[in-house]
CSV table of C-alpha atoms in Angstrom, one decimal:
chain,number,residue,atom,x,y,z
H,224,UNK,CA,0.0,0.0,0.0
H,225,UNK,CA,1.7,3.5,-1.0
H,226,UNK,CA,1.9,5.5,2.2
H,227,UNK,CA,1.0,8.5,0.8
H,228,UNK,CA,-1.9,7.8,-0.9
H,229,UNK,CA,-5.4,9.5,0.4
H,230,UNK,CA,-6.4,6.0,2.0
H,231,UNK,CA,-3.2,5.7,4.0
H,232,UNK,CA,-3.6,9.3,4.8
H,233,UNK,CA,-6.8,8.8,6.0
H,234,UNK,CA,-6.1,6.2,8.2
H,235,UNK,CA,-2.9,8.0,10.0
H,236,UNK,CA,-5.4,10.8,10.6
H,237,UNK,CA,-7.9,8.9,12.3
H,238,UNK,CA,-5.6,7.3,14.1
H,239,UNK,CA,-3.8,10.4,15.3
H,240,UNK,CA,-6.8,12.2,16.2
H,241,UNK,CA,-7.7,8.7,18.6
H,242,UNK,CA,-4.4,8.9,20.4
H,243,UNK,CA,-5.4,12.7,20.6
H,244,UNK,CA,-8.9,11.7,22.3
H,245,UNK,CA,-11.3,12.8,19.9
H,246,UNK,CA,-14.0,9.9,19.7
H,247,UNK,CA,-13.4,7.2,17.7
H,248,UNK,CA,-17.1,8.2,15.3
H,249,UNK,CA,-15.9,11.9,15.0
H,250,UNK,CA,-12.1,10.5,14.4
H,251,UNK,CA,-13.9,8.1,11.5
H,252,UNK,CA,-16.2,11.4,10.0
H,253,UNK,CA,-12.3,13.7,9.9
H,254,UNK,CA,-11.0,11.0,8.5
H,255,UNK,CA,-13.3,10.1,5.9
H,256,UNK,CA,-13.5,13.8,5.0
H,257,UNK,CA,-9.9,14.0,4.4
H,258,UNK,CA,-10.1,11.1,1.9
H,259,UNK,CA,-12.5,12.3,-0.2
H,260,UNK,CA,-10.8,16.1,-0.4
H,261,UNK,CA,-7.3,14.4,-1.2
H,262,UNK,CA,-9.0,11.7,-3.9
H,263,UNK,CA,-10.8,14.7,-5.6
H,264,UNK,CA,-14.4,13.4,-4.8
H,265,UNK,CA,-17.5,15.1,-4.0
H,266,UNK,CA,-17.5,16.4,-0.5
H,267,UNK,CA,-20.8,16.1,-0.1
H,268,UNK,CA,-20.7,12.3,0.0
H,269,UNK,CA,-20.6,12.4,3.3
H,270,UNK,CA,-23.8,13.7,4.3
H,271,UNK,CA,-25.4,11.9,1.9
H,272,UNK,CA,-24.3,8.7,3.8
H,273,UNK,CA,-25.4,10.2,7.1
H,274,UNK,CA,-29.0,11.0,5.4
H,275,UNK,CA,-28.9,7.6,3.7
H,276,UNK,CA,-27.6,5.5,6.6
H,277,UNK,CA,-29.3,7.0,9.9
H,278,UNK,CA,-32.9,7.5,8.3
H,279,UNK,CA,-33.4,4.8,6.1
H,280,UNK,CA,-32.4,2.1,8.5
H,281,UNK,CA,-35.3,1.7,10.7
H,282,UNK,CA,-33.8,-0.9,12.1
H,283,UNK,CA,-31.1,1.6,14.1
H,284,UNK,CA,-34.3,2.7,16.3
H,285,UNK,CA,-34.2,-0.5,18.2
H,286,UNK,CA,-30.7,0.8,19.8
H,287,UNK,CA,-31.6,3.6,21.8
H,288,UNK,CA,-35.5,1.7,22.9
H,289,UNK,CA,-33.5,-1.0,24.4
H,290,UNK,CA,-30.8,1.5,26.1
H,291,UNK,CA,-34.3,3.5,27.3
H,292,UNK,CA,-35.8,0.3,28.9
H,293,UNK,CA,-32.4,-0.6,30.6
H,294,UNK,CA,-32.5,2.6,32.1
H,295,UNK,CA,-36.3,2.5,33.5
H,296,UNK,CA,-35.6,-1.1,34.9
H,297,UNK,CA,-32.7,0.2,36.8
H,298,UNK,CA,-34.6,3.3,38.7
H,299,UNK,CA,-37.3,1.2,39.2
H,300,UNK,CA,-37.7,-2.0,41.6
H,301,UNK,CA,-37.9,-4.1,39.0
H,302,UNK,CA,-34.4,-5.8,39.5
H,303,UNK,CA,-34.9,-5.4,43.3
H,304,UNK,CA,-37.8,-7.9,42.9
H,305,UNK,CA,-35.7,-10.0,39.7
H,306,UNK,CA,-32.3,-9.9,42.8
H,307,UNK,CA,-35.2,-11.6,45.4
H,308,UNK,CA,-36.4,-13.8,42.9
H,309,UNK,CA,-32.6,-15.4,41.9
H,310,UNK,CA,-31.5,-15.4,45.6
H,311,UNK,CA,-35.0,-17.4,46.8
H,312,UNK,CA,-33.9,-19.8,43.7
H,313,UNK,CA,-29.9,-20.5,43.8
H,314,UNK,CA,-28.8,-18.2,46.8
H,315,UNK,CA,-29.6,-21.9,49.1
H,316,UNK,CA,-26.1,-23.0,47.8
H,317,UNK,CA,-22.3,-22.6,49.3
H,318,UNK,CA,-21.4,-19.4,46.8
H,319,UNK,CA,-25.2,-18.3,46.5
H,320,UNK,CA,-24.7,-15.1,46.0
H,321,UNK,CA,-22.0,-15.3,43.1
H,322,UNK,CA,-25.0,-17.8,41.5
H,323,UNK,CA,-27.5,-15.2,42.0
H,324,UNK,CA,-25.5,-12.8,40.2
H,325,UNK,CA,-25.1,-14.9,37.1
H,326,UNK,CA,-28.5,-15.7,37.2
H,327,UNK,CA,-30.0,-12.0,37.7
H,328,UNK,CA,-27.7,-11.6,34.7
H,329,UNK,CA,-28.7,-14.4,32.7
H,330,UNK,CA,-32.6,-12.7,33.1
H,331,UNK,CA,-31.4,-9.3,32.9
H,332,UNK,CA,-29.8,-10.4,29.5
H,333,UNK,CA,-33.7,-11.2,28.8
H,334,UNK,CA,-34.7,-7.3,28.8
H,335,UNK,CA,-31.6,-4.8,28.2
H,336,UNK,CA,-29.3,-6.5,25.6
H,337,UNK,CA,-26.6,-4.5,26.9
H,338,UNK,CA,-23.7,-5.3,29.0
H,339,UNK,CA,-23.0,-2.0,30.5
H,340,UNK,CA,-26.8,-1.2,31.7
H,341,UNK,CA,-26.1,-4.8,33.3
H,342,UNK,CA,-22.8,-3.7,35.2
H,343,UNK,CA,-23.8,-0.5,36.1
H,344,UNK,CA,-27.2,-1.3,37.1
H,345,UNK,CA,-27.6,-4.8,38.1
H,346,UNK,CA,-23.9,-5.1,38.6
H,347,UNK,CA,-23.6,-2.3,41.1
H,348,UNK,CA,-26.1,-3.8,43.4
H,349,UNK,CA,-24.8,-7.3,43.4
H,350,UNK,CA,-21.2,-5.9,44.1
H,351,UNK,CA,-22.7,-4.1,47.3
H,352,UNK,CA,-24.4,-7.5,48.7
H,353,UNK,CA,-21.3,-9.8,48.0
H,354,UNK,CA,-18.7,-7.6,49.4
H,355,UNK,CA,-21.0,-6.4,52.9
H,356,UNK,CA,-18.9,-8.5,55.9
H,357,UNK,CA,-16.4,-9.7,53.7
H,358,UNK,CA,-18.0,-12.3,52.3
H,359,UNK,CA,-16.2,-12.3,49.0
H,360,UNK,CA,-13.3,-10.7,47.7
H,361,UNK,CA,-13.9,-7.4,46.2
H,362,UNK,CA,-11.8,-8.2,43.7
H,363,UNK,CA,-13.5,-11.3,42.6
H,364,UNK,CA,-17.2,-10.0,43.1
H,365,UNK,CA,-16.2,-7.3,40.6
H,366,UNK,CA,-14.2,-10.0,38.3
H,367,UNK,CA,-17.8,-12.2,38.1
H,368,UNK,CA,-20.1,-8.8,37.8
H,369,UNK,CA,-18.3,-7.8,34.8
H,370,UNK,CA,-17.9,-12.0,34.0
H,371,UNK,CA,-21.5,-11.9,33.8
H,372,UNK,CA,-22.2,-9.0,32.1
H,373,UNK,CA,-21.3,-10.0,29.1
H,374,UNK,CA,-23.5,-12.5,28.5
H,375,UNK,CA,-26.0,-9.6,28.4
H,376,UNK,CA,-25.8,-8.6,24.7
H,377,UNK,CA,-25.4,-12.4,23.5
H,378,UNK,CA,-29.5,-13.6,25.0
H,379,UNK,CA,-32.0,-11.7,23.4
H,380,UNK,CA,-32.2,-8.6,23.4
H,381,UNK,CA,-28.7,-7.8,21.4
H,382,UNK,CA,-28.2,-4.2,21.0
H,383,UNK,CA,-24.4,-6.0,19.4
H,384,UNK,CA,-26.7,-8.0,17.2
H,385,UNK,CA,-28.9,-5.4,15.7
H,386,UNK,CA,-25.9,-3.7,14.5
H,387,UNK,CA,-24.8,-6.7,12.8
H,388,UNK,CA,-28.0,-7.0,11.5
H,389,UNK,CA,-27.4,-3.6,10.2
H,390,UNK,CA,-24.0,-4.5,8.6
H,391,UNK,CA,-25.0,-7.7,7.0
H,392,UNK,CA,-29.0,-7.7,6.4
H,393,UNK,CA,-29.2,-10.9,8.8
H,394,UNK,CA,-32.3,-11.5,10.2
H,395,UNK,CA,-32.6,-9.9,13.8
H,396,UNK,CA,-35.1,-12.5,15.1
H,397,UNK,CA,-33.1,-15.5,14.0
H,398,UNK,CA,-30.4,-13.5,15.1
H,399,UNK,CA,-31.5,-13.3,18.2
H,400,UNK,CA,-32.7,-17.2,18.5
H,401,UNK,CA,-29.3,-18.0,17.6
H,402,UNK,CA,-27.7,-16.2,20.8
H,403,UNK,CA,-29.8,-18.4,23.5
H,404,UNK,CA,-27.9,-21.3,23.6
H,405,UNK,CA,-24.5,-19.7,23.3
H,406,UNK,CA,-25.5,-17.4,26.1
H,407,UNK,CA,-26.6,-20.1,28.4
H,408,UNK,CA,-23.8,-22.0,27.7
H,409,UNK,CA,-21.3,-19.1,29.0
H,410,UNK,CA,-23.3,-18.8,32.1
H,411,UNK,CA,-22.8,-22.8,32.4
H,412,UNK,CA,-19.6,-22.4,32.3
H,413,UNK,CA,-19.0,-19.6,34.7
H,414,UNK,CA,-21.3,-21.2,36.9
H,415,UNK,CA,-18.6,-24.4,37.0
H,416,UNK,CA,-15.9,-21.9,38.0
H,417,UNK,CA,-18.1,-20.6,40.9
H,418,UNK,CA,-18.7,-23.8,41.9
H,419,UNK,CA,-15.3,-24.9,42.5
H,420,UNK,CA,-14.4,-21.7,43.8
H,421,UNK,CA,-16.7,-21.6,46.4
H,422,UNK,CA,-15.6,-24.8,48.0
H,423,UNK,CA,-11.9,-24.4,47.8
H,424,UNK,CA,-12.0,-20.7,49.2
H,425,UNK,CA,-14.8,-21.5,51.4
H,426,UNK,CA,-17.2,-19.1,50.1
H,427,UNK,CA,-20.4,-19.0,52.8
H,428,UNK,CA,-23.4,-20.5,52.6
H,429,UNK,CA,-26.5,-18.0,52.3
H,430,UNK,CA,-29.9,-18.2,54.6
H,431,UNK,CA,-31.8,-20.1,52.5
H,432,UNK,CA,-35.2,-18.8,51.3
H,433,UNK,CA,-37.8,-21.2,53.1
H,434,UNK,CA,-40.0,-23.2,49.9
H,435,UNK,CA,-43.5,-21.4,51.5
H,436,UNK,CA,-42.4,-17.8,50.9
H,437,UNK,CA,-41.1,-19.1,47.3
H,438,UNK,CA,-44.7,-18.4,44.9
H,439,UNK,CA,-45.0,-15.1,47.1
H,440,UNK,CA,-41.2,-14.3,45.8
H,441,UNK,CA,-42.3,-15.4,42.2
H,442,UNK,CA,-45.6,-13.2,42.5
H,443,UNK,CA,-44.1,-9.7,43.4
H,444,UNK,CA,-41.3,-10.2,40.4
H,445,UNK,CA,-43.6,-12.3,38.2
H,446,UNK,CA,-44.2,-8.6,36.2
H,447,UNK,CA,-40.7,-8.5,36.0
H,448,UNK,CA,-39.9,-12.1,34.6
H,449,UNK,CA,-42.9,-11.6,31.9
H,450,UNK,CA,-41.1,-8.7,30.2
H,451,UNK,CA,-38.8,-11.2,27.8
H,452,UNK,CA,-41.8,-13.3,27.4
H,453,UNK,CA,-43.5,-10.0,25.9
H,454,UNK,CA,-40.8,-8.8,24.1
H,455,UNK,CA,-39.8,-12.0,22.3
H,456,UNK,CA,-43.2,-13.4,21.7
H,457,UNK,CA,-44.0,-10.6,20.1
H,458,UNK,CA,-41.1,-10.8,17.9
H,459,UNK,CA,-41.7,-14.2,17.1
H,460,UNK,CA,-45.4,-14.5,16.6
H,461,UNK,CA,-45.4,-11.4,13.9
H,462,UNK,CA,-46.9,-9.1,16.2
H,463,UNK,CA,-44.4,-6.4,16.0
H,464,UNK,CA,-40.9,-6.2,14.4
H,465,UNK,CA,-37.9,-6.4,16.6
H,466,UNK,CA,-38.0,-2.3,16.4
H,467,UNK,CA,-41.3,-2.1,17.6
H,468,UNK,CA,-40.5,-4.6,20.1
H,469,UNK,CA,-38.1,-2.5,21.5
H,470,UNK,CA,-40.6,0.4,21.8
H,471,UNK,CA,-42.8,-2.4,23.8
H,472,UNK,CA,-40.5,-2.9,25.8
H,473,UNK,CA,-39.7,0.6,27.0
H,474,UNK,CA,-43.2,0.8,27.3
H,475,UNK,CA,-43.8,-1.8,29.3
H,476,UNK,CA,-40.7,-1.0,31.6
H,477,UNK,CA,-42.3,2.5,32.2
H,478,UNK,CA,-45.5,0.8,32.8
H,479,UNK,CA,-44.5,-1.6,34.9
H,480,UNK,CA,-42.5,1.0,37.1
H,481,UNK,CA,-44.5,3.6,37.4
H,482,UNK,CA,-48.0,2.3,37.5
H,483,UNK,CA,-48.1,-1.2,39.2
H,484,UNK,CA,-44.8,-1.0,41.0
H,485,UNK,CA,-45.1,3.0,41.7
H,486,UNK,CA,-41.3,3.3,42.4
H,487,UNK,CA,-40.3,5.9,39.8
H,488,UNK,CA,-40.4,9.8,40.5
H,489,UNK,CA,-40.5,12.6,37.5
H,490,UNK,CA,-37.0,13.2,38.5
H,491,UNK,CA,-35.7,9.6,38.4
H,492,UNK,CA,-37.6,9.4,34.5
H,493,UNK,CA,-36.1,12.3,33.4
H,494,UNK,CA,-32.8,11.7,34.9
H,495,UNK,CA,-32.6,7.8,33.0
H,496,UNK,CA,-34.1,9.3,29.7
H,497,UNK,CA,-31.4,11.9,29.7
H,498,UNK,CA,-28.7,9.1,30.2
H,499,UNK,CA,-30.8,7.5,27.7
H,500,UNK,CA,-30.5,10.0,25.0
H,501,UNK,CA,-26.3,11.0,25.9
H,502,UNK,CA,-25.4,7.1,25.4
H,503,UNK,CA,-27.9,6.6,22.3
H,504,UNK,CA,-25.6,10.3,20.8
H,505,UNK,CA,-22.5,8.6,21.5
H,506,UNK,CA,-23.3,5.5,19.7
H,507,UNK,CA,-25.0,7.0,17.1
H,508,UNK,CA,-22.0,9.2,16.0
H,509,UNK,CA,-20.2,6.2,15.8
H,510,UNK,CA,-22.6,4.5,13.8
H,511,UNK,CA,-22.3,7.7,11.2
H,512,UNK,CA,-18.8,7.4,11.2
H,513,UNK,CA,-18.3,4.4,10.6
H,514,UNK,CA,-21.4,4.5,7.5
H,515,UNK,CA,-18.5,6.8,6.1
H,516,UNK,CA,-15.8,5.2,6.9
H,517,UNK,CA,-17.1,2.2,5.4
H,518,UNK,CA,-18.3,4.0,2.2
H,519,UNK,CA,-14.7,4.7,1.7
H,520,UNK,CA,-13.6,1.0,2.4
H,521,UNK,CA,-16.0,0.2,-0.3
H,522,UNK,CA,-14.6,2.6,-2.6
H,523,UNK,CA,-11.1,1.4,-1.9
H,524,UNK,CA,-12.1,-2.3,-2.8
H,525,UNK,CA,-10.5,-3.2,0.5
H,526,UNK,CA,-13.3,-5.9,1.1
H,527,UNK,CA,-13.0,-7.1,-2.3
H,528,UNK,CA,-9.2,-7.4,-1.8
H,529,UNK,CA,-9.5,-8.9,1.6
H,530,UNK,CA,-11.7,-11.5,0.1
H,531,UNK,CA,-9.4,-12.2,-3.0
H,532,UNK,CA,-6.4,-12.6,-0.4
H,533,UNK,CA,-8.2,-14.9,1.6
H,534,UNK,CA,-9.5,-16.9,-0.7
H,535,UNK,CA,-5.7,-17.6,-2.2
H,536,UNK,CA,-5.0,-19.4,1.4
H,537,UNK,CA,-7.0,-21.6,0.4
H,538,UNK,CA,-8.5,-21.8,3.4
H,539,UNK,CA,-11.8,-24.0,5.1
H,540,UNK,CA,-14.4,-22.3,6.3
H,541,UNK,CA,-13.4,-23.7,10.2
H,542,UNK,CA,-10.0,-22.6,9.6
H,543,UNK,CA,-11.5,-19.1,8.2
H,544,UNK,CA,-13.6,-19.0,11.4
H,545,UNK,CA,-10.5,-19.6,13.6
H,546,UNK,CA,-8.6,-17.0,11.7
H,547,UNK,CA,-11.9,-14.5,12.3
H,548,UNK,CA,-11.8,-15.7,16.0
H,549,UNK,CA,-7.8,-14.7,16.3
H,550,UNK,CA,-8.5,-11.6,14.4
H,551,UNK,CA,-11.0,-10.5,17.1
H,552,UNK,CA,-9.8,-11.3,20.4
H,553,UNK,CA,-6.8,-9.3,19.8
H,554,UNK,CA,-9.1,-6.5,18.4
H,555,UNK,CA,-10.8,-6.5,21.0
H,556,UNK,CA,-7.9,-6.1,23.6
H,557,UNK,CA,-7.7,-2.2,21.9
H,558,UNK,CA,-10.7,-1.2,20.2
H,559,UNK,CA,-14.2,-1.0,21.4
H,560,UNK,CA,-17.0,-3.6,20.4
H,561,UNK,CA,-19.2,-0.8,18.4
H,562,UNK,CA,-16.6,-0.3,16.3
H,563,UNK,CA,-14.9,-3.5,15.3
H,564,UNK,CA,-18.6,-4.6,14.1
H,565,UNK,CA,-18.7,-1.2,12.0
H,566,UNK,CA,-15.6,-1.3,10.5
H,567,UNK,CA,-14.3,-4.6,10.9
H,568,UNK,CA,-16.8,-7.4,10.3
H,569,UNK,CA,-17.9,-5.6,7.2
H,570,UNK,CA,-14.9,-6.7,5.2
H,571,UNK,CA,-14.7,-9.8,6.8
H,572,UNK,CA,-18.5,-11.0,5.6
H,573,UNK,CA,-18.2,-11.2,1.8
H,574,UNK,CA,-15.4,-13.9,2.4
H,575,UNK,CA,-17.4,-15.8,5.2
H,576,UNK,CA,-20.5,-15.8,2.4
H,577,UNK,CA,-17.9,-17.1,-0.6
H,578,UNK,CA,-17.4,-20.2,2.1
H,579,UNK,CA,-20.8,-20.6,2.6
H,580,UNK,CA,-20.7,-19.7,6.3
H,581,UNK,CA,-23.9,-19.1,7.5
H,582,UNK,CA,-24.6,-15.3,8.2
H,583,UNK,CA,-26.3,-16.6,11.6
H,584,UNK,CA,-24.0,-18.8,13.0
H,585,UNK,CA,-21.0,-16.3,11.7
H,586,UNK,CA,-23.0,-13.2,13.3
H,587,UNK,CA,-23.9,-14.9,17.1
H,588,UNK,CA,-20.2,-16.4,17.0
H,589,UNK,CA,-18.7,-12.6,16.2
H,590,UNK,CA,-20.8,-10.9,18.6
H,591,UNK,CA,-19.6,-13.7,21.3
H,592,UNK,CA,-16.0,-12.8,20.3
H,593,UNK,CA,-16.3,-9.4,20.8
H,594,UNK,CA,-17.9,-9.4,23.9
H,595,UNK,CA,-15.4,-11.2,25.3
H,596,UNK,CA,-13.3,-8.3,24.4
H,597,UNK,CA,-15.1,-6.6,27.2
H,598,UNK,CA,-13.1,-8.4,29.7
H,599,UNK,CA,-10.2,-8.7,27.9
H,600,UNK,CA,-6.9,-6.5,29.0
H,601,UNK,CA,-5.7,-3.9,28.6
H,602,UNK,CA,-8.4,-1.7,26.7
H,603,UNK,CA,-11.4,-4.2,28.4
H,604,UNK,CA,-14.4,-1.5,29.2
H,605,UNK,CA,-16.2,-3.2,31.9
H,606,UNK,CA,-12.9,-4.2,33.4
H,607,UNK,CA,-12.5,-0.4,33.9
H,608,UNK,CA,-16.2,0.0,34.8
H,609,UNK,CA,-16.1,-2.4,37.8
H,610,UNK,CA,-12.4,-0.7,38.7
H,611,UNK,CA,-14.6,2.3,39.6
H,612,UNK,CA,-17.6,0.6,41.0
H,613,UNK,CA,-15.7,-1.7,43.4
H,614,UNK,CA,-12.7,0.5,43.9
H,615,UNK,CA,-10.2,-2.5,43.4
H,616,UNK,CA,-6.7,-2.2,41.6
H,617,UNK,CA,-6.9,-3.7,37.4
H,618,UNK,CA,-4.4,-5.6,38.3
H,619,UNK,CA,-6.3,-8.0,41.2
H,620,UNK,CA,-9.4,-7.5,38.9
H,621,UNK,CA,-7.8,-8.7,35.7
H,622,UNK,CA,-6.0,-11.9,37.6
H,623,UNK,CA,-9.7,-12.3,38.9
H,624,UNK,CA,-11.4,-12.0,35.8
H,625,UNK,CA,-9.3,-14.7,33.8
H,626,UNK,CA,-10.7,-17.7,34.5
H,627,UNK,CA,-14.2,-16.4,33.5
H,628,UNK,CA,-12.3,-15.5,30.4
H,629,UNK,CA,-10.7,-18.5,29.5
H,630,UNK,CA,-13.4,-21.0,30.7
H,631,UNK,CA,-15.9,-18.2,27.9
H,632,UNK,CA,-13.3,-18.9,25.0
H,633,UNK,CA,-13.9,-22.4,25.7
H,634,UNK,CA,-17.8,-21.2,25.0
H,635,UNK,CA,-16.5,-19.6,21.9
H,636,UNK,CA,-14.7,-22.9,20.6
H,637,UNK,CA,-17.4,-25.1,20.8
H,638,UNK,CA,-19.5,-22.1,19.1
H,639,UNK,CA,-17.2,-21.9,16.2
H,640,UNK,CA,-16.6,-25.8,15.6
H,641,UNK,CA,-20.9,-26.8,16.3
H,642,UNK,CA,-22.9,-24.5,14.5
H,643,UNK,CA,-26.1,-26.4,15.5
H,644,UNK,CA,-25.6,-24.7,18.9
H,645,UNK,CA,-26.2,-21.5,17.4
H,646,UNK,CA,-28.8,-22.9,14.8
H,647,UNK,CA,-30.9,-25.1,16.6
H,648,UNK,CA,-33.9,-22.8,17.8
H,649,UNK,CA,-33.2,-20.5,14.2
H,650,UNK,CA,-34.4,-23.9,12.2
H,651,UNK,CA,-36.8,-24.9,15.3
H,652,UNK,CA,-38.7,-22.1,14.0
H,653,UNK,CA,-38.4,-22.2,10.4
H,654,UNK,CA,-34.6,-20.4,9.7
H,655,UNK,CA,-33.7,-22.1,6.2
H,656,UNK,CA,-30.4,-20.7,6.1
């Protein structure tokens, strides 16, 4: 590649202005705006790829309706009543609590599709209850709180997912099928490490919940537990599309809240739709940047070259799938999730569909991969979100956090290598492939 050339340019500039800590989208939009001035193309291109991209994809809407229900279920009692719920079920056993957290997470997954609501709502909370008399570690309670966060955007909701929708024209309700047993299967597996855990540093057994009070427990979060069965059903019975599902579920988190549970003040609303609308402009100026960005990718070929070079390896579609797996995880140690699925992924798809990959399977399996990046040192964002919740050095969190990690890449191999895992409910409800 010639090193002066508008491309290369392009790309030192956008990388300069990261170091410099403009955000990534806005370093994308400079970026892409200083290729098409030094390639002698129109200038307006890049508004027209805004106007195209942002407001012709209704499928983008479902992003900031799933951030907005996050929000409401985290002011409201709603995951007070989900936390009672878990405890009354798994809290009985040695290491209870560090069950109930994967578990609140595992329904929690069910509503927000996004693994920082989880750690900063949910999270939060279940940091507070582990650590009170020393019970656990702070170190580890924050290690398994940010362990189980990321199963958030892998069961449905996926905020992750609609973007690769976005990026591949995959179907978001098989989509979302596709990430149920994969998700399940991480908690499995983080459930193992607990288990072990607890009995060889003596973790404390919890008061257990006595059977009697158990339906009363159920009753008072039962409104709660229904909200997945809402939104998914009516996602998969044609009722609404995953968009308007999203608005259904906002809806019904508000509802919930503010009429049956009446735990919500003006302020609190307007406080979470605020937050709300600040994450929603963050991610969608990356989203525009990256619509530009990749409109110059396109016009560079680089997909088409990618493709070409790949294809010359000669490689199988596992071994492409490792490669894409490799690829990932050590993106994912420096750049953020949002972004690798905008930039990256893009150019990696035309070579997964010339192997016949399935766009499903290769969508779930991506979004696995880079929410494991998450957790992943040094760049790992809810690694430094739990740093400043629990107050704990990186360093005790990271060694915390790495058997989670490696016992999830396990997750991620048996993902890559059995694609019925991934395609099993997709086909149980008609996905042809």
């Amino acid at each position: 590649m010639n090193l002066t050339s508008p491309f290369s340019l392009s790309i030192v500039a956008i990388t300069a202005l990261a170091f410099l800590g403009l955000p990534i989208g806005h370093a994308m939009i400079a970026g892409s705006i200083l290729y098409l001035l030094l390639a002698g193309l129109d200038m307006g291109t890049v508004a027209e790829q805004f106007l195209n991209g942002m407001y012709s994809n209704y499928i983008i809407l479902a992003v900031p309706l799933f951030i907005l229900a996050a929000e409401l279920m985290n002011i409201g009692s709603m995951t007070d009543r989900l936390m009672a719920f878990c405890n009354a079920v798994v809290g009985r056993f040695r290491g209870g609590l560090a069950h109930v957290n994967i578990l609140q997470s595992i329904i929690f997954a069910g509503m927000s599709g996004s693994a920082i609501a989880d750690a900063a709502g949910t999270g939060k909370m279940m940091q507070q209850l582990m650590t009170k008399d020393g019970k656990y570690p702070a170190s580890y309670a924050a290690a398994l709180t940010a362990a189980t966060a990321v199963i958030g955007p892998i069961i449905p909701p996926s905020i992750p997912m609609v973007i690769y929708a976005l990026v591949s024209d995959a179907s978001i309700g098989y989509l979302f099928l596709g990430g149920v047993i994969p998700g399940l299967l991480m908690a499995l597996s983080q459930m193992v490490i607990v288990f072990f855990d607890a009995r060889r540093k003596n973790f404390p057994l919890e008061k257990p919940t006595p059977v009697r009070e158990l339906p009363g427990v159920t009753w008072r979060a039962l409104p709660s537990l229904m909200m997945p069965v809402v939104l998914l059903g009516g996602i998969y019975t044609g009722i609404t599309t995953p968009t308007e599902a999203a608005a259904v579920a906002a809806a019904y988190a508000l509802l919930i809240s503010v009429v049956l549970y009446r735990s919500v003040s003006f302020g609190e609303f307007y406080r979470s739709v605020l937050s709300s609308a600040r994450t929603t402009a963050s991610i969608g100026m990356l989203i525009a940047g990256a619509l530009v960005f990749n409109y110059v990718v396109t016009v560079e070929n680089i997909p088409q070259s990618i493709s070409v070079l790949l294809t010359s390896w000669d490689l199988s579609p596992t071994g492409f799938l490792i490669l894409v797996n490799v690829i990932l995880l050590l993106l994912g140690c420096v750049l953020e999730g949002t972004t690798i699925l905008l930039v990256v992924v893009p150019v990696l798809i035309p070579t997964a569909q010339a192997l016949g990959i399935d766009m499903v399977h290769f969508g779930v399996m991506v979004v696995v991969n880079i929410m494991l990046g998450l957790i992943t040192p040094p760049y790992g964002l809810l690694l430094f979100i739990m740093t400043r919740i629990a107050e704990v050095p990186l360093r005790d969190l990271v060694r915390d956090t790495m058997p989670f990690l490696y016992a999830m890449i396990v997750s991620l191999g048996l993902i890559t290598f059995f694609p019925s895992l991934v395609l099993w409910l997709p086909r149980l409800l008609g996905y042809q492939g």
